[in-house]
CSV table of C-alpha atoms and ligand atoms in Angstrom, one decimal:
chain,number,residue,atom,x,y,z
S,1,MET,CA,-27.6,27.1,12.8
S,2,ARG,CA,-28.4,28.5,9.1
S,3,ALA,CA,-26.8,26.1,6.2
S,4,VAL,CA,-25.5,27.7,2.8
S,5,LEU,CA,-25.8,25.2,-0.2
S,6,LEU,CA,-23.7,26.4,-3.1
S,7,ALA,CA,-25.4,25.0,-6.1
S,8,GLY,CA,-23.9,27.3,-8.8
S,9,GLY,CA,-22.4,24.7,-10.9
S,10,LYS,CA,-23.5,23.3,-14.2
S,11,GLY,CA,-24.3,19.8,-15.3
S,12,THR,CA,-21.8,20.1,-18.1
S,13,ARG,CA,-19.4,17.2,-17.3
S,14,LEU,CA,-22.4,14.9,-16.5
S,15,GLY,CA,-24.1,15.2,-20.0
S,16,LYS,CA,-26.9,17.4,-18.6
S,17,SER,CA,-26.2,21.0,-19.4
S,18,ASP,CA,-29.9,21.9,-19.2
S,19,ILE,CA,-30.2,21.7,-15.5
S,20,PRO,CA,-28.0,23.0,-12.5
S,21,LYS,CA,-25.6,20.4,-11.2
S,22,PRO,CA,-27.3,19.9,-7.6
S,23,MET,CA,-30.5,19.1,-9.7
S,24,VAL,CA,-29.2,15.9,-11.1
S,25,GLU,CA,-30.9,13.1,-9.5
S,26,VAL,CA,-29.6,10.2,-7.6
S,27,GLY,CA,-32.3,7.4,-6.9
S,28,GLY,CA,-34.8,9.7,-8.6
S,29,ILE,CA,-34.3,12.5,-6.2
S,30,PRO,CA,-32.2,15.5,-6.7
S,31,VAL,CA,-28.7,15.4,-5.0
S,32,LEU,CA,-29.9,19.0,-3.5
S,33,GLU,CA,-33.1,17.5,-2.0
S,34,HIS,CA,-30.9,14.7,-0.4
S,35,GLN,CA,-28.9,17.3,1.4
S,36,ILE,CA,-32.1,19.3,2.3
S,37,ARG,CA,-33.5,16.3,3.9
S,38,LEU,CA,-30.2,15.4,5.8
S,39,LEU,CA,-30.0,19.2,6.9
S,40,LYS,CA,-33.8,19.0,8.3
S,41,SER,CA,-32.9,15.7,10.1
S,42,HIS,CA,-30.4,17.8,12.0
S,43,GLN,CA,-32.6,20.6,12.9
S,44,PHE,CA,-31.2,22.9,10.3
S,45,TYR,CA,-34.3,24.7,9.4
S,46,GLN,CA,-32.9,27.8,7.8
S,47,VAL,CA,-31.4,27.1,4.2
S,48,THR,CA,-30.0,29.3,1.6
S,49,VAL,CA,-29.4,28.2,-1.8
S,50,LEU,CA,-26.5,30.1,-3.6
S,51,ALA,CA,-27.7,29.4,-7.2
S,52,SER,CA,-26.6,31.0,-10.5
S,53,TYR,CA,-26.5,28.7,-13.7
S,54,LYS,CA,-30.7,28.4,-14.2
S,55,ALA,CA,-31.5,29.1,-10.8
S,56,GLU,CA,-35.2,29.3,-11.8
S,57,ARG,CA,-35.3,25.4,-12.1
S,58,ILE,CA,-34.5,25.2,-8.3
S,59,GLU,CA,-36.9,27.7,-7.5
S,60,GLU,CA,-39.5,26.1,-9.5
S,61,TYR,CA,-38.6,22.6,-7.8
S,62,PHE,CA,-38.4,23.9,-4.3
S,63,GLY,CA,-40.1,27.1,-3.7
S,64,ASP,CA,-39.8,28.4,-0.5
S,65,GLY,CA,-39.0,25.0,1.0
S,66,ALA,CA,-42.4,24.6,2.8
S,67,GLU,CA,-43.2,21.2,1.5
S,68,LEU,CA,-39.9,19.9,2.8
S,69,GLY,CA,-40.7,21.7,6.1
S,70,ILE,CA,-37.9,24.4,6.0
S,71,ASP,CA,-37.5,27.9,5.4
S,72,LEU,CA,-35.7,28.1,2.1
S,73,GLU,CA,-34.1,31.2,0.5
S,74,ILE,CA,-32.6,30.9,-2.9
S,75,VAL,CA,-30.3,33.7,-3.8
S,76,THR,CA,-29.0,34.0,-7.5
S,77,GLU,CA,-25.4,35.4,-7.7
S,78,ASP,CA,-24.7,37.6,-10.6
S,79,PRO,CA,-21.8,37.8,-11.4
S,80,PRO,CA,-20.6,34.4,-10.2
S,81,LEU,CA,-17.7,35.0,-7.4
S,82,GLY,CA,-16.5,31.6,-6.7
S,83,THR,CA,-17.2,29.8,-3.7
S,84,ALA,CA,-15.9,32.2,-1.4
S,85,GLY,CA,-16.9,35.3,-3.2
S,86,ALA,CA,-20.6,34.0,-3.2
S,87,VAL,CA,-20.7,33.3,0.7
S,88,LYS,CA,-19.2,36.4,1.6
S,89,ALA,CA,-22.1,38.4,-0.4
S,90,PHE,CA,-24.6,36.4,1.2
S,91,ALA,CA,-23.3,36.3,4.8
S,92,LYS,CA,-22.9,40.1,5.4
S,93,CYS,CA,-25.7,40.3,7.8
S,94,HIS,CA,-24.9,37.0,9.5
S,95,LYS,CA,-23.2,37.0,13.0
S,96,ASP,CA,-23.4,33.4,13.8
S,97,PRO,CA,-21.4,30.5,12.5
S,98,PHE,CA,-23.0,28.5,9.6
S,99,LEU,CA,-22.5,25.3,7.5
S,100,VAL,CA,-21.5,25.4,4.3
S,101,ILE,CA,-22.0,22.4,1.7
S,102,TYR,CA,-21.1,22.1,-1.9
S,103,SER,CA,-24.1,20.8,-3.6
S,104,ASP,CA,-22.7,18.5,-5.9
S,105,LEU,CA,-22.0,16.0,-2.9
S,106,MET,CA,-23.9,12.9,-1.7
S,107,VAL,CA,-23.4,13.5,2.1
S,108,ASP,CA,-24.6,11.6,5.0
S,109,ILE,CA,-22.7,12.8,7.9
S,110,ASP,CA,-23.8,13.3,11.4
S,111,LEU,CA,-24.1,17.2,11.2
S,112,THR,CA,-25.2,17.6,15.0
S,113,HIS,CA,-21.9,16.0,16.1
S,114,LEU,CA,-19.7,18.1,13.4
S,115,VAL,CA,-21.5,21.3,14.9
S,116,GLU,CA,-20.6,20.0,18.4
S,117,PHE,CA,-16.9,19.5,17.3
S,118,HIS,CA,-16.9,23.0,15.9
S,119,LYS,CA,-17.9,24.8,19.3
S,120,SER,CA,-15.5,22.4,21.3
S,121,ARG,CA,-12.6,24.8,20.3
S,122,GLU,CA,-12.1,28.3,18.9
S,123,SER,CA,-11.5,28.3,15.5
S,124,LEU,CA,-12.5,30.2,12.3
S,125,ALA,CA,-13.4,27.1,10.5
S,126,THR,CA,-14.0,23.5,10.8
S,127,LEU,CA,-13.2,21.4,7.6
S,128,VAL,CA,-14.9,17.9,7.0
S,129,VAL,CA,-11.7,15.6,6.0
S,130,HIS,CA,-11.5,11.9,5.1
S,131,PRO,CA,-9.4,9.6,3.3
S,132,ASN,CA,-10.7,8.8,-0.4
S,133,ASP,CA,-9.8,6.6,-3.1
S,134,HIS,CA,-8.4,9.3,-5.4
S,135,PRO,CA,-6.1,11.4,-3.2
S,136,LEU,CA,-3.9,12.0,-6.0
S,137,ASP,CA,-6.4,14.5,-7.7
S,138,SER,CA,-8.0,15.8,-4.4
S,139,ASP,CA,-7.3,18.7,-2.2
S,140,LEU,CA,-5.3,17.5,0.8
S,141,VAL,CA,-4.6,18.9,4.2
S,142,GLU,CA,-1.6,18.4,6.8
S,143,ILE,CA,-3.0,18.6,10.5
S,144,ASP,CA,-1.1,18.7,14.0
S,145,ASP,CA,-2.1,16.4,16.9
S,146,GLU,CA,-5.1,18.5,17.7
S,147,ALA,CA,-6.4,18.4,14.2
S,148,PHE,CA,-5.5,22.2,13.4
S,149,VAL,CA,-4.8,22.4,10.0
S,150,LYS,CA,-1.0,23.3,9.3
S,151,GLN,CA,-1.2,23.3,5.5
S,152,PHE,CA,-3.0,22.8,2.2
S,153,PHE,CA,-2.1,21.0,-0.9
S,154,SER,CA,-4.0,21.6,-3.8
S,155,LYS,CA,-4.5,19.0,-6.6
S,156,PRO,CA,-2.9,17.6,-8.4
S,157,HIS,CA,0.1,16.1,-6.7
S,158,ALA,CA,3.4,14.6,-7.6
S,159,GLU,CA,3.2,10.7,-7.5
S,160,SER,CA,6.3,10.8,-5.1
S,161,ALA,CA,4.4,13.6,-2.7
S,162,GLY,CA,3.9,11.2,0.1
S,163,ARG,CA,1.3,12.7,1.9
S,164,ARG,CA,-1.5,11.6,4.3
S,165,ASN,CA,-4.7,10.8,2.8
S,166,LEU,CA,-6.6,13.7,4.3
S,167,VAL,CA,-8.9,15.1,1.7
S,168,ASN,CA,-11.0,18.4,2.2
S,169,ALA,CA,-14.7,17.0,1.6
S,170,ALA,CA,-16.0,20.6,0.7
S,171,VAL,CA,-18.1,20.7,3.9
S,172,TYR,CA,-17.4,23.4,6.5
S,173,VAL,CA,-18.4,25.1,9.6
S,174,LEU,CA,-17.6,28.8,9.0
S,175,ASP,CA,-17.3,31.7,11.5
S,176,PRO,CA,-18.4,34.9,10.0
S,177,SER,CA,-15.1,36.6,11.0
S,178,LEU,CA,-13.3,34.3,8.6
S,179,LEU,CA,-15.1,36.1,5.6
S,180,GLU,CA,-13.0,39.4,6.6
S,181,MET,CA,-10.3,37.5,4.6
S,182,VAL,CA,-12.5,37.1,1.4
S,183,PRO,CA,-11.7,39.9,-1.1
S,184,GLU,CA,-14.9,41.9,-1.9
S,185,ASN,CA,-16.5,41.7,-5.5
S,186,GLU,CA,-13.9,39.6,-7.0
S,187,PRO,CA,-13.8,35.5,-7.5
S,188,SER,CA,-12.1,33.5,-4.7
S,189,ASP,CA,-12.3,29.9,-3.6
S,190,PHE,CA,-12.4,28.7,-0.1
S,191,GLY,CA,-9.9,25.6,-0.8
S,192,ARG,CA,-7.6,27.3,-3.1
S,193,ASP,CA,-7.3,30.9,-1.8
S,194,ILE,CA,-8.9,31.6,1.4
S,195,PHE,CA,-8.3,29.0,3.8
S,196,PRO,CA,-4.4,28.7,2.8
S,197,LYS,CA,-4.2,32.5,3.5
S,198,VAL,CA,-5.8,32.1,6.8
S,199,VAL,CA,-3.5,29.5,8.1
S,200,LYS,CA,-0.5,31.3,6.8
S,201,SER,CA,-1.5,34.4,8.8
S,202,GLY,CA,-1.9,32.2,11.9
S,203,GLY,CA,-5.9,31.8,12.0
S,204,LYS,CA,-7.1,28.5,13.3
S,205,ILE,CA,-8.9,26.0,11.0
S,206,ARG,CA,-9.6,22.6,12.4
S,207,ALA,CA,-10.1,19.3,10.6
S,208,TYR,CA,-13.0,16.9,11.6
S,209,LEU,CA,-11.9,13.6,10.4
S,210,THR,CA,-14.8,11.6,9.4
S,211,THR,CA,-15.3,8.0,8.0
S,212,GLU,CA,-18.9,8.8,6.8
S,213,TYR,CA,-20.3,9.2,3.4
S,214,VAL,CA,-19.1,12.2,1.3
S,215,LYS,CA,-18.5,11.6,-2.5
S,216,ASP,CA,-19.0,14.3,-5.3
S,217,MET,CA,-21.0,13.3,-8.3
S,218,GLY,CA,-19.5,15.6,-10.8
S,219,THR,CA,-18.4,13.2,-13.6
S,220,ARG,CA,-20.5,10.6,-15.0
S,221,GLU,CA,-18.2,7.8,-13.5
S,222,ARG,CA,-18.7,9.5,-10.0
S,223,LEU,CA,-22.4,9.8,-10.5
S,224,ALA,CA,-22.7,6.0,-11.6
S,225,ALA,CA,-20.6,5.3,-8.4
S,226,VAL,CA,-22.7,7.3,-6.1
S,227,THR,CA,-26.0,6.0,-7.5
S,228,ARG,CA,-24.9,2.3,-7.0
S,229,ASP,CA,-23.7,3.0,-3.4
S,230,PHE,CA,-27.2,4.9,-2.8
S,231,ARG,CA,-28.8,1.8,-4.5
S,232,ALA,CA,-27.2,-0.7,-2.4
S,233,GLY,CA,-27.9,1.4,0.9
S,234,LYS,CA,-24.3,1.9,1.4
S,235,ILE,CA,-24.6,5.8,2.0
S,236,SER,CA,-26.6,5.5,5.3
S,237,ARG,CA,-24.9,2.3,6.2
S,238,MET,CA,-21.6,4.5,6.7
S,239,ASN,CA,-23.4,7.1,9.1
S,240,ARG,CA,-21.6,6.8,12.4
S,241,GLY,CA,-24.9,5.8,14.0
S,242,VAL,CA,-24.9,2.4,12.4
S,243,ALA,CA,-22.4,-0.1,13.4
S,244,ARG,CA,-19.9,-1.3,10.6
S,245,LYS,CA,-18.1,-4.5,10.0
S,246,VAL,CA,-14.3,-4.1,10.6
S,247,CYS,CA,-11.1,-5.6,9.5
S,248,PHE,CA,-8.0,-5.1,11.8
S,249,LEU,CA,-4.4,-5.3,10.1
S,250,ASP,CA,-1.1,-5.9,11.5
S,251,ARG,CA,1.0,-3.4,9.5
S,252,ASP,CA,4.7,-5.1,9.3
S,253,GLY,CA,4.5,-8.3,7.7
S,254,VAL,CA,0.9,-8.1,6.5
S,255,ILE,CA,0.4,-4.8,4.5
S,256,ASN,CA,4.1,-3.8,3.9
S,257,LYS,CA,7.3,-6.0,4.0
S,258,GLU,CA,8.8,-6.9,7.6
S,259,VAL,CA,12.5,-5.4,7.6
S,260,GLY,CA,12.9,-5.0,11.5
S,261,ASP,CA,12.3,-1.7,13.1
S,262,LEU,CA,11.3,0.0,10.0
S,263,SER,CA,12.4,3.6,10.5
S,264,ARG,CA,12.6,5.1,6.9
S,265,THR,CA,10.1,5.8,4.1
S,266,ASP,CA,12.6,4.3,1.4
S,267,GLN,CA,12.5,0.9,3.4
S,268,LEU,CA,8.6,0.8,3.1
S,269,THR,CA,7.4,-1.9,0.5
S,270,LEU,CA,4.1,-3.1,0.2
S,271,ILE,CA,3.6,-7.0,0.2
S,272,PRO,CA,2.1,-8.0,-3.4
S,273,GLY,CA,-1.7,-7.5,-3.6
S,274,ALA,CA,-2.0,-5.6,-0.1
S,275,ALA,CA,-3.3,-2.2,-1.7
S,276,THR,CA,-5.8,-4.1,-4.3
S,277,SER,CA,-7.1,-6.4,-1.0
S,278,ILE,CA,-7.6,-3.3,1.2
S,279,ARG,CA,-9.2,-1.7,-1.6
S,280,LYS,CA,-11.6,-4.6,-1.7
S,281,LEU,CA,-12.3,-4.3,2.0
S,282,ASN,CA,-13.1,-0.5,1.5
S,283,GLN,CA,-15.5,-1.1,-1.3
S,284,ASN,CA,-17.3,-3.8,0.6
S,285,GLY,CA,-18.1,-1.4,3.4
S,286,PHE,CA,-15.4,-2.5,5.9
S,287,PHE,CA,-13.5,-0.2,8.5
S,288,VAL,CA,-9.8,-0.8,7.9
S,289,PHE,CA,-7.7,-0.2,10.8
S,290,VAL,CA,-3.9,-0.5,11.2
S,291,VAL,CA,-3.2,-1.7,14.7
S,292,THR,CA,0.8,-2.0,15.2
S,293,ASN,CA,3.3,-2.2,17.8
S,294,GLN,CA,6.1,0.4,17.1
S,295,PRO,CA,8.7,-0.4,19.7
S,296,ALA,CA,11.3,1.5,17.8
S,297,LEU,CA,9.9,4.6,19.2
S,298,ALA,CA,11.0,3.5,22.9
S,299,LYS,CA,14.3,2.1,21.6
S,300,GLY,CA,15.1,5.7,20.0
S,301,PHE,CA,15.4,4.2,16.5
S,302,ILE,CA,12.8,6.4,15.2
S,303,THR,CA,10.7,9.9,16.5
S,304,LEU,CA,7.2,10.4,16.3
S,305,GLU,CA,7.7,12.7,13.3
S,306,GLY,CA,9.4,10.3,11.5
S,307,LEU,CA,6.8,7.6,12.3
S,308,SER,CA,4.2,10.2,10.9
S,309,LYS,CA,6.2,10.5,7.8
S,310,ILE,CA,6.1,6.8,7.3
S,311,HIS,CA,2.5,6.3,8.0
S,312,ALA,CA,1.8,9.2,5.5
S,313,GLN,CA,4.0,7.5,2.8
S,314,LEU,CA,2.0,4.2,3.6
S,315,GLU,CA,-1.2,6.0,3.1
S,316,TRP,CA,0.0,7.7,0.0
S,317,ILE,CA,1.2,4.5,-1.7
S,318,LEU,CA,-1.8,2.7,-0.9
S,319,GLY,CA,-3.9,5.9,-2.4
S,320,LEU,CA,-1.9,5.3,-5.5
S,321,ASP,CA,-4.0,2.2,-5.9
S,322,GLY,CA,-7.3,3.5,-4.9
S,323,ALA,CA,-6.9,2.1,-1.3
S,324,PHE,CA,-7.1,3.7,2.2
S,325,VAL,CA,-7.2,2.8,5.7
S,326,ASP,CA,-9.6,4.7,8.2
S,327,ALA,CA,-7.1,4.8,10.8
S,328,ILE,CA,-3.6,3.9,12.2
S,329,TYR,CA,-3.4,2.8,15.8
S,330,PHE,CA,0.1,2.3,17.2
S,331,CYS,CA,1.8,1.2,20.5
S,332,PRO,CA,5.1,3.2,21.0
S,333,HIS,CA,6.2,1.3,24.1
S,334,HIS,CA,8.6,-1.2,24.9
S,335,PRO,CA,9.3,-3.0,28.2
S,336,ASP,CA,12.9,-3.8,28.4
S,337,LYS,CA,15.5,-1.1,28.9
S,338,GLY,CA,19.1,-1.0,27.7
S,339,PHE,CA,19.1,0.6,24.4
S,340,SER,CA,21.3,3.7,23.9
S,341,GLY,CA,19.2,6.4,22.9
S,342,GLU,CA,16.0,5.1,24.0
S,343,ASP,CA,13.2,7.2,25.2
S,344,LYS,CA,12.7,6.3,29.0
S,345,THR,CA,8.9,7.6,29.1
S,346,LEU,CA,8.1,4.8,26.6
S,347,LYS,CA,9.9,2.3,28.3
S,348,ARG,CA,7.3,0.9,30.3
S,349,GLU,CA,4.5,-2.0,30.4
S,350,CYS,CA,1.6,-0.7,28.9
S,351,GLU,CA,-1.6,-1.9,27.7
S,352,CYS,CA,-1.7,-1.3,24.3
S,353,ARG,CA,1.3,-3.3,23.2
S,354,LYS,CA,-0.1,-6.6,21.5
S,355,PRO,CA,-0.8,-9.3,22.6
S,356,ALA,CA,-2.6,-6.6,25.0
S,357,PRO,CA,-5.9,-5.6,23.3
S,358,GLY,CA,-5.4,-1.9,24.1
S,359,LEU,CA,-5.1,-0.7,20.5
S,360,ILE,CA,-8.3,-2.5,19.3
S,361,LEU,CA,-10.1,-1.5,22.3
S,362,LYS,CA,-9.4,2.3,21.6
S,363,ALA,CA,-10.7,1.8,18.0
S,364,LEU,CA,-13.9,0.3,19.4
S,365,GLU,CA,-14.3,3.3,21.6
S,366,GLU,CA,-13.8,5.8,19.0
S,367,HIS,CA,-15.8,4.1,16.1
S,368,ASN,CA,-19.3,2.2,15.9
S,369,LEU,CA,-18.2,-1.2,15.1
S,370,ASP,CA,-19.9,-4.2,14.4
S,371,MET,CA,-17.8,-6.7,16.3
S,372,GLU,CA,-19.7,-9.7,15.5
S,373,ASN,CA,-18.5,-9.2,11.9
S,374,SER,CA,-15.1,-8.2,12.7
S,375,TRP,CA,-11.6,-9.7,11.4
S,376,LEU,CA,-8.0,-9.5,12.1
S,377,ILE,CA,-5.0,-10.3,10.1
S,378,GLY,CA,-1.7,-10.5,11.6
S,379,ASP,CA,1.6,-12.4,11.0
S,380,ARG,CA,2.4,-13.5,14.5
S,381,LEU,CA,0.5,-15.2,17.4
S,382,CYS,CA,1.0,-12.0,19.5
S,383,ASP,CA,-1.6,-10.3,16.6
S,384,ILE,CA,-4.0,-13.3,16.9
S,385,ALA,CA,-3.9,-13.0,20.7
S,386,ALA,CA,-4.7,-9.2,20.8
S,387,GLY,CA,-7.3,-9.8,18.4
S,388,GLN,CA,-9.0,-12.6,20.5
S,389,ALA,CA,-8.7,-10.6,23.8
S,390,ALA,CA,-10.3,-7.8,22.4
S,391,GLY,CA,-13.3,-9.9,21.1
S,392,VAL,CA,-12.4,-9.9,17.4
S,393,SER,CA,-14.7,-12.7,16.2
S,394,LYS,CA,-12.4,-14.2,13.4
S,395,THR,CA,-8.4,-14.2,13.0
S,396,ILE,CA,-6.3,-15.0,10.0
S,397,LEU,CA,-2.8,-15.6,10.5
S,398,VAL,CA,-0.7,-15.1,7.4
S,399,ARG,CA,2.5,-16.7,6.1
S,400,THR,CA,4.2,-13.6,5.3
S,401,GLY,CA,6.3,-11.6,7.6
S,402,HIS,CA,7.2,-13.5,10.7
S,403,ASP,CA,4.9,-16.3,9.6
S,404,GLY,CA,3.8,-17.1,12.9
S,405,HIS,CA,7.2,-17.9,14.3
S,406,ASP,CA,6.2,-16.9,18.0
S,407,ALA,CA,3.6,-19.7,18.1
S,408,ASP,CA,5.5,-21.2,21.1
S,409,LEU,CA,4.8,-18.3,23.3
S,410,TYR,CA,0.9,-18.4,23.0
S,411,GLU,CA,-1.8,-20.7,23.4
S,412,GLU,CA,-4.1,-18.9,21.2
S,413,ARG,CA,-4.7,-20.1,17.7
S,414,PRO,CA,-6.1,-18.3,14.6
S,415,ASP,CA,-9.3,-19.4,12.8
S,416,PHE,CA,-7.6,-19.6,9.5
S,417,VAL,CA,-4.1,-19.5,8.1
S,418,MET,CA,-3.4,-18.2,4.7
S,419,ASP,CA,-0.6,-17.4,2.4
S,420,SER,CA,-1.0,-13.7,2.5
S,421,ILE,CA,-3.4,-10.7,2.8
S,422,GLU,CA,-4.5,-11.1,-0.7
S,423,GLU,CA,-6.0,-14.7,0.1
S,424,ALA,CA,-7.0,-13.4,3.5
S,425,CYS,CA,-9.1,-10.6,2.3
S,426,GLU,CA,-10.7,-12.8,-0.5
S,427,LEU,CA,-11.9,-15.1,2.4
S,428,ILE,CA,-13.2,-12.1,4.3
S,429,THR,CA,-15.3,-10.6,1.6
S,430,GLU,CA,-16.6,-13.8,0.4
S,431,SER,CA,-17.6,-14.6,3.8
S,432,SER,CA,-19.3,-11.2,4.3
S,433,ARG,CA,-21.1,-11.1,0.8
S,434,ASP,CA,-24.7,-11.7,2.4
S,435,GLN,CA,-24.4,-8.8,4.9
O,1,MG,MG1,3.7,-8.1,11.9
O,2,ZN,ZN1,1.7,0.5,24.4
């Protein structure tokens, strides 16, 4: 597969106006070279760089790519046509799908897996999406159960928007037929103009959710952050090939206040310190997974759609404080019958309702987890029991929410009892400092 790198930007916001943005260095190597090395490691040997500002600097540095072992073509756009316009002008003679990466991104994702995902279902485009620590000023997408994009929301967003933290990361696999939607010889942008148009007209675009490293370095602060991450080895450590330490969090009574069968977004209030604690876990390289029993679904107190709204709102209010969760796993079941309006299909014994370990085992199946460095925080012994049954190495009971009121029902005991998620996360990040 061919890769196309969009390298038209200037480095102005980085205070480096004499070089194209992708020639800015991270760890002594231009960002563009980091990208090309990643491409090559996934057998992308044909790379096109669409350049415009000071394209000669890119040419001088990379030549024809032979030194890096790839076949490199540098195309200078004149006049600049925006991301979509530029790709259309280049791709006229190409019939096969190709990969597009914006070249102000530091990326370390398993591109081979991404391409397999794209090929697994028919679609005009696959977009890499991920939660980030600034969803308020990011382009967001809304997806359905099969990861098809339903809607695009361009930044900026109102503080009350309440959307899922699913950010368009600006890495795409595109089918050339999508380019029919791109106007000829006039500037247009994929995220802002083309993708929304495709979805509105019934075209299929799919989202590839990743927890791997994708961050832009387009401002001084972000460049500094990316450089820090690079030096600390964090960028490659987040690749899906590497097992990551993990913290499982119960939802009600740990992250948000326990109200009993929470069914509306206005009932959702964070426990003080929850967002900053989760942010700390994010920054320290932990996966953060929510594992929650939601019998309100089986009891008919809430619909799946209603629960999705609550989880979008939860992601949103965490995002306002720069925190995110990597996934939310919930059990919709409940064993006891007798509620009016109950959903009979969900009224059954299952393997995911805590104290059963199913939700944690599912996360383990879907992600590469370092279970020797795994933690769980719950407010009930049934959470602790689920964690221990799944092989979580350390469990913490917090005194918020139910405050362990079900202790009589279980023999299991937590490794630690702490006042709140804040204290618990301090212990977790302190204990893992040396790894
Ligand atoms: Mg709870
Ligand atoms: Zn279940």
